Coordinates of C-alpha atoms and ligand atoms in Angstrom, one line a residue:
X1 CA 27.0 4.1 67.4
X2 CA 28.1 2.0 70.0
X3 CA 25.6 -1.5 70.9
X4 CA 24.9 0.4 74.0
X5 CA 23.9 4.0 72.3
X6 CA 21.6 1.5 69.5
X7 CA 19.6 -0.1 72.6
X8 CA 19.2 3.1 73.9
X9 CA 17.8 4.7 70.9
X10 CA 15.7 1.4 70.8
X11 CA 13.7 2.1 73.8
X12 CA 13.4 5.8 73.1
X13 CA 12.3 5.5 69.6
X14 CA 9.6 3.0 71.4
X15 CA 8.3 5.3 73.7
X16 CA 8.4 8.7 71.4
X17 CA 6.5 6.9 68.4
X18 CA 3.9 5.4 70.7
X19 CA 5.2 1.9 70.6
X20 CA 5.7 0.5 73.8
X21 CA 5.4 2.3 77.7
X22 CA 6.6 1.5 80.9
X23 CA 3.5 0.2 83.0
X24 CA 2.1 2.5 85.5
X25 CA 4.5 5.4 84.3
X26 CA 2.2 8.0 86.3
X27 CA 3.0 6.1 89.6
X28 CA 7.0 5.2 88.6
X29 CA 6.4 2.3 86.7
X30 CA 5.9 -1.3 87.9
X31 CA 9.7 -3.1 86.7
X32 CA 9.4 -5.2 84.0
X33 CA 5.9 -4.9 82.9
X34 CA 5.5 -2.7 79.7
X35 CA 2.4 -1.5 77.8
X36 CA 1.8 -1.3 73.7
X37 CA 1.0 2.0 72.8
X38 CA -1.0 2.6 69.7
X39 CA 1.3 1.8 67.0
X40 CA 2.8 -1.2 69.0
X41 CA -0.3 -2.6 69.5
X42 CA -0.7 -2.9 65.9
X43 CA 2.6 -4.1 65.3
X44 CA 2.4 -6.8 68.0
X45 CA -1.3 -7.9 66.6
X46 CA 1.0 -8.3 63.0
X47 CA 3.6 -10.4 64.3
X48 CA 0.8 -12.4 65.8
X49 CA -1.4 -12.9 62.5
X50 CA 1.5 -13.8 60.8
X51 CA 2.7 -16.5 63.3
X52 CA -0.7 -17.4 63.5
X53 CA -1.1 -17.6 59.5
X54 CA 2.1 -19.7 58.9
X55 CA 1.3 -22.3 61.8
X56 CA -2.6 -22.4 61.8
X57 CA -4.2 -21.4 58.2
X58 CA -0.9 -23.2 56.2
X59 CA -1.0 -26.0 58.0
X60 CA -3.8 -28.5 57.2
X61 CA -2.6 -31.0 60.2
X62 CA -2.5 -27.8 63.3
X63 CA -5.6 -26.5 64.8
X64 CA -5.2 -23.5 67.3
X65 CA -6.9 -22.8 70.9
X66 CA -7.4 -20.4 73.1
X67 CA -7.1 -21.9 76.9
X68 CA -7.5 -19.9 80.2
X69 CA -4.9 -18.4 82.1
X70 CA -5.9 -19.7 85.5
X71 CA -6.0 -23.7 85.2
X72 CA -6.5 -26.5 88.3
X73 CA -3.0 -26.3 90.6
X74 CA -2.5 -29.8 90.2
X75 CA -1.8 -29.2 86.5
X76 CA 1.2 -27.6 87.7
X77 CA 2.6 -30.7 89.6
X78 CA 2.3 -33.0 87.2
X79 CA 4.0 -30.8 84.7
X80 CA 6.8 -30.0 87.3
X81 CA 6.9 -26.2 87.7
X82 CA 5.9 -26.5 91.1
X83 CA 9.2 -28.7 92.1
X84 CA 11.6 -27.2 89.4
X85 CA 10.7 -24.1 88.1
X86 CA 13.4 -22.5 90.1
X87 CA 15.9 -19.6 89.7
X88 CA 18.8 -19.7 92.0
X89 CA 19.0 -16.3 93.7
X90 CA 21.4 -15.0 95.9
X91 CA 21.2 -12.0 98.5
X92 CA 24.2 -9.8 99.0
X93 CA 24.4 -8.6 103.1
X94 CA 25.3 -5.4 102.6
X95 CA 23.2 -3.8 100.3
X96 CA 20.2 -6.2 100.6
X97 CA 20.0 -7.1 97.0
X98 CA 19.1 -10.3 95.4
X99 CA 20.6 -11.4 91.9
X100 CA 20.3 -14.9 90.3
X101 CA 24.0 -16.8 91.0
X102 CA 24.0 -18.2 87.2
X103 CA 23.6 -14.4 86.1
X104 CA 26.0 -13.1 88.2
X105 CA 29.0 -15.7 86.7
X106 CA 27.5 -15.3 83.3
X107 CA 28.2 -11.5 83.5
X108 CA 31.7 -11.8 85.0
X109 CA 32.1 -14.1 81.8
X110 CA 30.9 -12.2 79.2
X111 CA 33.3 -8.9 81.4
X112 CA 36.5 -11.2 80.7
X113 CA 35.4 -11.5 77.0
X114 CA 35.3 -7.8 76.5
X115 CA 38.4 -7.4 77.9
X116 CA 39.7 -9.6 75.5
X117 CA 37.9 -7.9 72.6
X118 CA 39.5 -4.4 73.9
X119 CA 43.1 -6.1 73.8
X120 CA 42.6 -6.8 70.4
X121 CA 41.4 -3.5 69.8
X122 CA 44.5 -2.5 71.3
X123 CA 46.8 -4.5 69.2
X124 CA 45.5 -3.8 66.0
X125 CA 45.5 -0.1 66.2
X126 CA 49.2 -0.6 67.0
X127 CA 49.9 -3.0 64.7
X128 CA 47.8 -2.2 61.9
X129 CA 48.1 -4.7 58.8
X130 CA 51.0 -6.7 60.1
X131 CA 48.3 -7.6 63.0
X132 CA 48.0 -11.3 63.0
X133 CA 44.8 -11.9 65.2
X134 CA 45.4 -15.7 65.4
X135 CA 48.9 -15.1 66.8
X136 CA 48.0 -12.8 68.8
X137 CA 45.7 -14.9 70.7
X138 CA 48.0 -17.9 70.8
X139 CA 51.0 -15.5 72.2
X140 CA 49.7 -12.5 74.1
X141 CA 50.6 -13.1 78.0
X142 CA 47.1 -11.3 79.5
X143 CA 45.1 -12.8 76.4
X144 CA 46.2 -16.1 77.1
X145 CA 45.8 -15.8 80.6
X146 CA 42.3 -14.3 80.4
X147 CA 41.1 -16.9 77.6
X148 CA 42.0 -20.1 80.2
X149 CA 39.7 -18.4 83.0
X150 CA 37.1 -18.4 80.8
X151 CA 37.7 -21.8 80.0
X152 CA 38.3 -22.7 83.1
X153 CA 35.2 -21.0 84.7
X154 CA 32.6 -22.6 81.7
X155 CA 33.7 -25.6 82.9
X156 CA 33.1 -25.6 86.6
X157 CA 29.7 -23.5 86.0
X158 CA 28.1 -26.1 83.4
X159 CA 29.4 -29.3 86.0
X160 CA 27.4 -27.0 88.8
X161 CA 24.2 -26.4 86.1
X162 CA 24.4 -30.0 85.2
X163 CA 24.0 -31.6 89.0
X164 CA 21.9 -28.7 90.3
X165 CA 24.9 -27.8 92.6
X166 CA 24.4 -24.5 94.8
X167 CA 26.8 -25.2 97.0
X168 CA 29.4 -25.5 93.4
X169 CA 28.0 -22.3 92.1
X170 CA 28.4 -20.2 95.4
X171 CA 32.1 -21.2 95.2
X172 CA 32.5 -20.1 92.1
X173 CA 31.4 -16.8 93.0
X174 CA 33.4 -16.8 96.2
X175 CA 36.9 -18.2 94.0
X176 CA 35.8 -15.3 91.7
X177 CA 35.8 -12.9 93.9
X178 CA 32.7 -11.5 92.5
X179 CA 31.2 -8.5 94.2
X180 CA 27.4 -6.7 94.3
X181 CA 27.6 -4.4 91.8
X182 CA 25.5 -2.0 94.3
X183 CA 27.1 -2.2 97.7
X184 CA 31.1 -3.8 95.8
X185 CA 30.8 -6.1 98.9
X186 CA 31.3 -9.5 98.4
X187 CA 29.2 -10.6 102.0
X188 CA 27.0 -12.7 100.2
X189 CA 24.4 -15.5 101.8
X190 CA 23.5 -19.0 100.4
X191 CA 22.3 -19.9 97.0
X192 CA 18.7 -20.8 97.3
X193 CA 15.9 -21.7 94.6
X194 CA 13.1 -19.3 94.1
X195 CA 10.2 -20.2 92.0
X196 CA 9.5 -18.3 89.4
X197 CA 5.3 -18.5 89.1
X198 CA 3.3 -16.1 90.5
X199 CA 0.7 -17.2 93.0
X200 CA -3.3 -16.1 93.2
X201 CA -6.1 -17.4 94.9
X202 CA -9.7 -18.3 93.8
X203 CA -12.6 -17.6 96.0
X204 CA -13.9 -15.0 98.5
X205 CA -13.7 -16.2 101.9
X206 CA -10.1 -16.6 102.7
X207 CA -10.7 -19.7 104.4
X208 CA -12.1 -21.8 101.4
X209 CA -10.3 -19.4 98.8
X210 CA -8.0 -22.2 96.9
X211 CA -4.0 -21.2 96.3
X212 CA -3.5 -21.0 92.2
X213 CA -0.8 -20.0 89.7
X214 CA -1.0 -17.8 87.0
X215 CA 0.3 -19.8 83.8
X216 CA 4.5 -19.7 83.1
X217 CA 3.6 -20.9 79.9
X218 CA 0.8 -21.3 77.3
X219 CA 1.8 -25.0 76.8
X220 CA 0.0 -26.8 79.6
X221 CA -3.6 -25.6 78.4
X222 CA -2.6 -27.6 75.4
X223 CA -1.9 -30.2 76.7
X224 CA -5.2 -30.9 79.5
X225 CA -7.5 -30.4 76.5
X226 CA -5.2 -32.5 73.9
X227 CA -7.8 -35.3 73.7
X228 CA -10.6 -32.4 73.0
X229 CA -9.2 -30.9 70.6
X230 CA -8.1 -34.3 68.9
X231 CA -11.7 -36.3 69.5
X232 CA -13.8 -33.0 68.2
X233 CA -11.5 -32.7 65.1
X234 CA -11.4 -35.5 64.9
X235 CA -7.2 -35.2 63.8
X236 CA -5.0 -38.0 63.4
X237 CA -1.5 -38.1 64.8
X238 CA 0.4 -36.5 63.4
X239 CA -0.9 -33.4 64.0
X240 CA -0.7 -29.7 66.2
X241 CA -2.4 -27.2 68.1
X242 CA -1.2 -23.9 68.6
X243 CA -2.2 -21.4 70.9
X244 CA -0.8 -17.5 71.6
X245 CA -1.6 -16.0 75.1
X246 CA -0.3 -14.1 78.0
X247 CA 2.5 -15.8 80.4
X248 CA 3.3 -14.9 83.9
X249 CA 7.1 -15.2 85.6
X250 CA 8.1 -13.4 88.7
X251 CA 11.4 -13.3 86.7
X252 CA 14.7 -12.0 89.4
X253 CA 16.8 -10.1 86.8
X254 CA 14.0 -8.6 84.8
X255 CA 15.9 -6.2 82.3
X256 CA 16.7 -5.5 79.1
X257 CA 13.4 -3.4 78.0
X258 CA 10.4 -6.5 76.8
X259 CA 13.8 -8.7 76.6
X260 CA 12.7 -10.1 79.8
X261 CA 9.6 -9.5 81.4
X262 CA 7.0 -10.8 84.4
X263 CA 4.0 -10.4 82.6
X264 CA 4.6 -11.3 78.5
X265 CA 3.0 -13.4 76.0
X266 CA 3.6 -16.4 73.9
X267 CA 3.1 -18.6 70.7
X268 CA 3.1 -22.1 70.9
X269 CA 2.8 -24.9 69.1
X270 CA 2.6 -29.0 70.7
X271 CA 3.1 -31.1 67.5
X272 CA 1.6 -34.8 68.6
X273 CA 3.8 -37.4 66.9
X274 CA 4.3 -41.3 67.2
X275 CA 6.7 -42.1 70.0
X276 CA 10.0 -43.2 68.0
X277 CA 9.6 -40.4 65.3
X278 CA 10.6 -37.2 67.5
X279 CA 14.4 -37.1 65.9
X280 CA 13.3 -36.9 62.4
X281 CA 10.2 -33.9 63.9
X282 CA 12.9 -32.3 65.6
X283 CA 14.9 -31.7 62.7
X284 CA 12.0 -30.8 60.2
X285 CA 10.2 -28.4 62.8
X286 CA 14.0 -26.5 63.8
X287 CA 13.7 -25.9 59.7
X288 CA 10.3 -24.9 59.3
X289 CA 10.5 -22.0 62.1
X290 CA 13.8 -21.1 61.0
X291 CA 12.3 -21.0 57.6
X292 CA 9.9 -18.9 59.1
X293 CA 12.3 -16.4 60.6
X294 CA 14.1 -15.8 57.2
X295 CA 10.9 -14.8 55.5
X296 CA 10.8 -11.6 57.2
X297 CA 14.1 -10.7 56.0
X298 CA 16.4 -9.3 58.7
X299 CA 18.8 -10.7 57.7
X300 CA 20.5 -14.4 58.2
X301 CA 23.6 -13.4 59.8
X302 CA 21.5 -12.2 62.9
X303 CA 20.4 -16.0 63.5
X304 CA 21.9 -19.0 64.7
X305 CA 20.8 -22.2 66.6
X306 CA 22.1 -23.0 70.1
X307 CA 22.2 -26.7 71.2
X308 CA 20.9 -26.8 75.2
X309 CA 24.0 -28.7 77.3
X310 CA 21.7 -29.0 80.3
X311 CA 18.2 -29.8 79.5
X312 CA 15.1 -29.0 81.0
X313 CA 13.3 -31.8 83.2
X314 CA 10.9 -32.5 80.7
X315 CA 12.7 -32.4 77.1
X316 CA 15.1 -35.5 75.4
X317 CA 16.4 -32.7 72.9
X318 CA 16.2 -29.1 73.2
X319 CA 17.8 -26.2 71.1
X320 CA 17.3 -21.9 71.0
X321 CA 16.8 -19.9 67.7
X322 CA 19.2 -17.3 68.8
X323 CA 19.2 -13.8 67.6
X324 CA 21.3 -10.9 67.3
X325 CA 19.8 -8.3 69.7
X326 CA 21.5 -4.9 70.4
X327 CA 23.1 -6.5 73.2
X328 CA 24.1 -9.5 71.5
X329 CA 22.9 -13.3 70.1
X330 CA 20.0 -14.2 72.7
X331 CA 16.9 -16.8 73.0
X332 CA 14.1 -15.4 70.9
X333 CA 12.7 -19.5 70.7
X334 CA 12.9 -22.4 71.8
X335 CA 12.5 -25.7 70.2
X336 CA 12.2 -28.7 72.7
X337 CA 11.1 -32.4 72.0
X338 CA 9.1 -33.1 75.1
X339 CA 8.7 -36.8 74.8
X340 CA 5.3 -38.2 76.5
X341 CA 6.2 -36.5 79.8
X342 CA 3.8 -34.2 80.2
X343 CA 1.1 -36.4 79.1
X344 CA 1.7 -39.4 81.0
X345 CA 2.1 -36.8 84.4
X346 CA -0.8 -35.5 83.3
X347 CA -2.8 -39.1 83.1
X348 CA -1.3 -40.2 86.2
X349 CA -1.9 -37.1 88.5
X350 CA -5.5 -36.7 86.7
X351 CA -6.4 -40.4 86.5
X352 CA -7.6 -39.8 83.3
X353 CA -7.0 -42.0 79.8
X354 CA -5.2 -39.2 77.6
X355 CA -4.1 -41.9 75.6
X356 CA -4.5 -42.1 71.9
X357 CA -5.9 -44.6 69.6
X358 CA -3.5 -45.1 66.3
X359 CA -6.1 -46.8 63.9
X360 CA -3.5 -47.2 61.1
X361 CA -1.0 -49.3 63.4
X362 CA -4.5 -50.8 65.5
X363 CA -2.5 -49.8 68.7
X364 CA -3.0 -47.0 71.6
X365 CA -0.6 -44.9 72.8
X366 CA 0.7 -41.0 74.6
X367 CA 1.8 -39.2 72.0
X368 CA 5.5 -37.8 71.7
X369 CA 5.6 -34.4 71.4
X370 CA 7.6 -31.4 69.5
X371 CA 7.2 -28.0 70.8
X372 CA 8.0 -24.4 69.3
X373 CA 8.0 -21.9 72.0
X374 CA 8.4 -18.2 70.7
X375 CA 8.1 -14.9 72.9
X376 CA 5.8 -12.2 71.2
X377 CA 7.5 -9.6 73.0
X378 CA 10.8 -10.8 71.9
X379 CA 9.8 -10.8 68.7
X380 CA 8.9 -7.4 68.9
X381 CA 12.3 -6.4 70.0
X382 CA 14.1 -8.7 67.4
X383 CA 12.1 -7.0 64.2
X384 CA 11.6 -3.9 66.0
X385 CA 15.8 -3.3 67.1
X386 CA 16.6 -5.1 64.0
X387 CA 14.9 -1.9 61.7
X388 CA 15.7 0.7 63.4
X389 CA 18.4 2.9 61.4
X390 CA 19.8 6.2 61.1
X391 CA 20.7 7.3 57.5
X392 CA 22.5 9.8 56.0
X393 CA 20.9 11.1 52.5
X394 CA 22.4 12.0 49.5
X395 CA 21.7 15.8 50.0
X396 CA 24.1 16.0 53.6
X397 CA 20.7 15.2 55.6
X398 CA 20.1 12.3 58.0
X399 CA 16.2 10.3 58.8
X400 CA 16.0 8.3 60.9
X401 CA 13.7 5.2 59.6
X402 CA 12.2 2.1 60.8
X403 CA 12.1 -0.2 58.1
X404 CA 9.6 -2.9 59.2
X405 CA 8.9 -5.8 57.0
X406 CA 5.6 -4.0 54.8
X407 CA 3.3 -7.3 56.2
X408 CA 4.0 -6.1 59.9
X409 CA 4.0 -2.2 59.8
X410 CA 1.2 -0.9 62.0
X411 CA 0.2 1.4 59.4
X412 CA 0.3 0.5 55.5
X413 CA 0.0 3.4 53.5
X414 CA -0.6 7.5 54.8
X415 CA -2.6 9.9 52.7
X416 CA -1.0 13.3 52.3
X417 CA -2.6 16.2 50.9
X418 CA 0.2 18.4 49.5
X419 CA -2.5 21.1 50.3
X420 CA -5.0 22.1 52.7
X421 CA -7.2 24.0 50.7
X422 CA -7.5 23.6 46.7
X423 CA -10.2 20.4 47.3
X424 CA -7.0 18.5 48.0
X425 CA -7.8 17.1 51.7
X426 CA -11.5 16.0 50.2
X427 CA -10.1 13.8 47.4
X428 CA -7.1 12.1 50.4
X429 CA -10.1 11.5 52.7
X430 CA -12.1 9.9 50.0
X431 CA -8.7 7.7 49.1
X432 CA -8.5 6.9 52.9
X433 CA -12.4 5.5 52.6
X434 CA -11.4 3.9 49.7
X435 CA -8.4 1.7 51.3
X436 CA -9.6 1.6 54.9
X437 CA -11.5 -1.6 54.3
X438 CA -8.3 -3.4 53.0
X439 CA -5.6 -1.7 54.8
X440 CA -4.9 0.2 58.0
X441 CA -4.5 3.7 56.3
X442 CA -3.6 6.9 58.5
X443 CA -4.0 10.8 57.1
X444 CA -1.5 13.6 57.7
X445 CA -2.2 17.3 56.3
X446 CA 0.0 18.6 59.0
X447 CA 3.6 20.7 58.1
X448 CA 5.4 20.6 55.1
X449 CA 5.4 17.6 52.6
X450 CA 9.2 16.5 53.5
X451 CA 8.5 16.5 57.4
X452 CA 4.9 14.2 57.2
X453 CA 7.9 11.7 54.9
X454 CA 10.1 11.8 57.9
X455 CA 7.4 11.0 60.3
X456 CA 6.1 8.5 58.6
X457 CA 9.7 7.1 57.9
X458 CA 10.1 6.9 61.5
X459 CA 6.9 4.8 62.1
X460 CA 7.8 2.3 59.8
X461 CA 4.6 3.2 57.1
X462 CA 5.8 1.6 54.0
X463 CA 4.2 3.9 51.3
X464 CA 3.2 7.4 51.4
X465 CA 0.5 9.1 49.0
X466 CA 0.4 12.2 47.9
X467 CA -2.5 14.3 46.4
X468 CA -1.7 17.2 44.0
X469 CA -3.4 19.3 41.6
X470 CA -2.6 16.9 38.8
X471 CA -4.8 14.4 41.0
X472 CA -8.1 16.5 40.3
X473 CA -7.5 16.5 37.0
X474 CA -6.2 12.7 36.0
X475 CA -6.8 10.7 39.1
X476 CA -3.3 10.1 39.5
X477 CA -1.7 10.1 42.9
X478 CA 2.4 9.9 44.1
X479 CA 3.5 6.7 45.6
X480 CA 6.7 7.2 47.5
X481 CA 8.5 4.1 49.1
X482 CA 10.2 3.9 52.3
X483 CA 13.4 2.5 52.2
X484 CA 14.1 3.4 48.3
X485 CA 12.6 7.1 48.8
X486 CA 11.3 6.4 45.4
X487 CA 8.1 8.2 43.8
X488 CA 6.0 7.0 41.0
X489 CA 3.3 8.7 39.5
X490 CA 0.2 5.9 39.4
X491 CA -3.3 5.3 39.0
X492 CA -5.7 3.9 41.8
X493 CA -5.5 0.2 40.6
X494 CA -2.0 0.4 40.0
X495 CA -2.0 2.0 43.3
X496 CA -3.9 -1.2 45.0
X497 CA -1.4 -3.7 43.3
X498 CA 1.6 -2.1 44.5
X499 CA 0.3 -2.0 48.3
X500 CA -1.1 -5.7 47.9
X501 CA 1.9 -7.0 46.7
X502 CA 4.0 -5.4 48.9
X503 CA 1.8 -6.6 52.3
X504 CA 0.0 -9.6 50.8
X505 CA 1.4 -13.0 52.9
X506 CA 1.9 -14.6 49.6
X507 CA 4.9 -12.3 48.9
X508 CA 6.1 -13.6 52.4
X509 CA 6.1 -16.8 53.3
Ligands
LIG601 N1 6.7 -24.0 76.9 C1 8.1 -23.9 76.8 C2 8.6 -22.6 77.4 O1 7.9 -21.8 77.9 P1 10.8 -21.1 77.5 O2 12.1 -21.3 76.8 O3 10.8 -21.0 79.0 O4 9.9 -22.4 77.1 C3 9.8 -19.9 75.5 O5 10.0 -19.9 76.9 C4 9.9 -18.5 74.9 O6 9.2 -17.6 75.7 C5 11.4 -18.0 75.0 O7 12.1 -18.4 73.9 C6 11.1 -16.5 75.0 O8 11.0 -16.0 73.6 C7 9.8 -16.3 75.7 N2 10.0 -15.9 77.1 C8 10.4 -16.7 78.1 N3 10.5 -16.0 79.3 C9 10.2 -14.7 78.9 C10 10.2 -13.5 79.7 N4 10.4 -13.4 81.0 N5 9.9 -12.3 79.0 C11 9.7 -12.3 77.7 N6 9.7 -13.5 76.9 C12 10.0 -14.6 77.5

């Protein structure tokens, strides 16, 4: 299956199994906002608790909030969204459509790497073992030439990133020869920036109604009620607050499924810190969430770190926790040492003392601060993509399964009757009574055994239980696992320890 035919199948499965809908499907959809269905709802919630478990319940020194989504405008002045939270979009003539300029080079990039990749391709068909890939890159004529463009094009675009250049960027495009992928026209206008928040207004007569945003990120609510949180904890630095909520960009290129959306949410964390000390919290916070990542074992070839070159206006050290998406290593978080900036914009455009008092060293000071910056919705796509499989059995047949870490399936265990008559169903529905305080439990008595497996394969249940007429008699139920397609014959506390084990955080993290 080809990265392409995988995302494809991603985004179906989604949809079919009641994971995630396009908004507004009856009216055509709105683009890039996306609903949870029933069993992504639960998923999402999962992904959540667990976030919310390892920052908030296993940390004694973090402390988590929930902060409103419409906040005072001037919040987003001083933290500088209004002034550089900017996209540079272009508009092509001809067909009327806008793209961002950075996107537009990226992708003629990442087309002149897959050529490359298909010349290799080429060559070691023909070759076969005598191909020497290193040589081949060093000596091939087209290679060569294609590999120096490349070189040659990273190096103009990061100088135009670097100094905010437009006019650089356009001429890259222009030198490229780039055309609209719609219209193949290359009449393009200016670069501009476009702001990326979406604007609302409070208030019902339109002449006192006042102009607000909705948040671009969860962070700033943080920060405006950081002296709250620390004087009514009374916390000492060093310490956190974390918060997950919704987010709001009018992102340009909006694609790539929940990849990128306008409307998503996020999980944050601001970890206040001594100002001097952010190197050594930079380093011990990019191996905690790492850490974190691992536990959920999808694998650790599908991570890696990326170092930012050009750094946000606000951060003195900034990397990604990239991850191997079906359409390659992406963002799924960010890790950024923010310094004091948005504190001290936030004193000085507030005129308020958010200054703290460090009784240990008898001295006042804005905190430094370390944030971890993950997207819920990417999350969802990294675990979700990430278990998706088709498999062929031993017996010539195929499932297809989605084999979610147990502590995040939406649905823990399913209750099959082998039977629907026999007093069979009545003993499952008393087992489902039984569990439903602990666990989310579903029951099936529908079709034949081996179809309710597959279903339940392909929703990502970890453990099916089956009632036969050996259950009436000894109280014994069958246990079948997901991946391993194993059964076991158990009784109901053996039963309970298998499921706890198997979903209980402590087997986790
Ligand atoms: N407070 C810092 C901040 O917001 P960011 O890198 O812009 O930093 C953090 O965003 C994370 O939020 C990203 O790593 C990504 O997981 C998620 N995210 C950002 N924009 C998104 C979008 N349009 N759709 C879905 N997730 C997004």
């Amino acid at each position: 299956m080809t990265s392409e035919e995988k995302f494809k199948k991603v985004v179906s499965h989604a949809k079919e199994y009641g994971f995630v809908f396009q908004s507004s499907e009856i009216y055509d959809g709105l683009s890039a906002v996306y609903d949870y269905g029933q069993n992504g709802t639960e998923l999402k919630n999962n992904i959540k608790d667990y976030w919310w478990k390892a920052m908030v319940q296993l940390n004694d020194n973090i402390v988590g909030i929930d902060s409103s989504i419409l906040m005072h405008p001037t919040i987003w002045k001083a933290s500088g969204h209004v002034d550089a939270f900017n996209d540079p979009l272009i508009d092509n003539k001809d067909s009327k459509k806008r793209y961002r300029a950075d996107v537009l080079i990226e992708d003629f990039i990442a087309k002149t790497e897959s050529k490359v990749k298909k010349e290799i391709l080429k060559a070691k068909k023909k070759f076969g073992d005598k191909f020497d890939k290193q040589q081949f890159l060093e000596t091939n004529n087209r290679v060569v030439h294609y590999q120096n463009k490349i070189k040659s094009i990273h190096n103009d675009f990061s100088k135009a990133l670097e100094n905010d250049d437009l006019i650089g960027m356009k001429k890259i495009i222009d030198d490229l020869e780039i055309a609209c992928p719609v219209s193949g026209s290359k009449n393009w206008t200016e670069i501009k920036q476009f702001n990326l928040m979406f604007g609302t207004k409070l208030g019902a007569s339109s002449e006192s109604a006042m102009d607000l945003y909705l948040r671009p990120e969860t962070a700033q609510g943080i920060f405006v009620n950081f002296l709250n949180v620390q004087k009514t904890g009374r916390l000492k630095i060093p310490f956190g607050i974390a918060q997950i909520g919704k987010a709001f960009r009018n992102e340009i290129v909006a694609r790539q499924f929940i990849f990128r959306m306008r409307e998503f949410e996020q999980m944050e964390m601001q970890f206040f810190i001594k100002p001097g000390t952010q190197k050594e919290w930079y380093i011990k916070w990019k191996e905690d969430r790492m850490k974190w990542h691992l536990s959920l074992g999808l694998g650790k070839e599908n991570y890696r770190f990326h170092d930012h070159e050009k750094l946000a206006h606000y951060a003195d050290a900034a990397c990604d926790i990239e991850f191997n998406f079906p359409f390659g290593f992406k963002e799924l978080e960010g890790i950024h040492s923010r310094t004091d900036f948005d504190l001290s914009n936030h004193e000085k455009f507030s005129s308020k003392k958010l200054k703290y008092f460090d009784s240990n060293d008898n001295e006042s000071y804005i905190p430094y601060v370390l944030e971890t910056s993950i997207g819920v919705d990417r999350m969802f796509l990294a675990v979700f993509s990430n278990s998706l499989c088709d498999e062929k059995l031993e017996d010539g047949s195929s499932r297809t399964v989605l084999k979610l870490p147990a502590i995040l399936a939406p649905v823990k265990a399913t209750i099959l009757p082998l039977l629907k008559k026999d007093g069979l169903p009545e003993i499952a529905k008393g087992l489902v009574e039984k569990l439903k305080t602990e666990y989310r439990v579903s029951y099936d008595e529908k079709d034949a055994i081996g179809r309710r497996y597959r279903r339940q394969d392909a929703l990502g249940t970890p453990f099916c239980i089956t009632i036969d007429h050996q259950s009436k008699e000894d109280n014994t139920f069958t246990l079948r696992e997901r991946d391993s397609m194993i059964q076991e014959r158990l009784n109901f506390d053996e039963l309970l320890k298998k499921i706890d084990s198997a979903v209980s955080i402590k087997s986790w993290i």
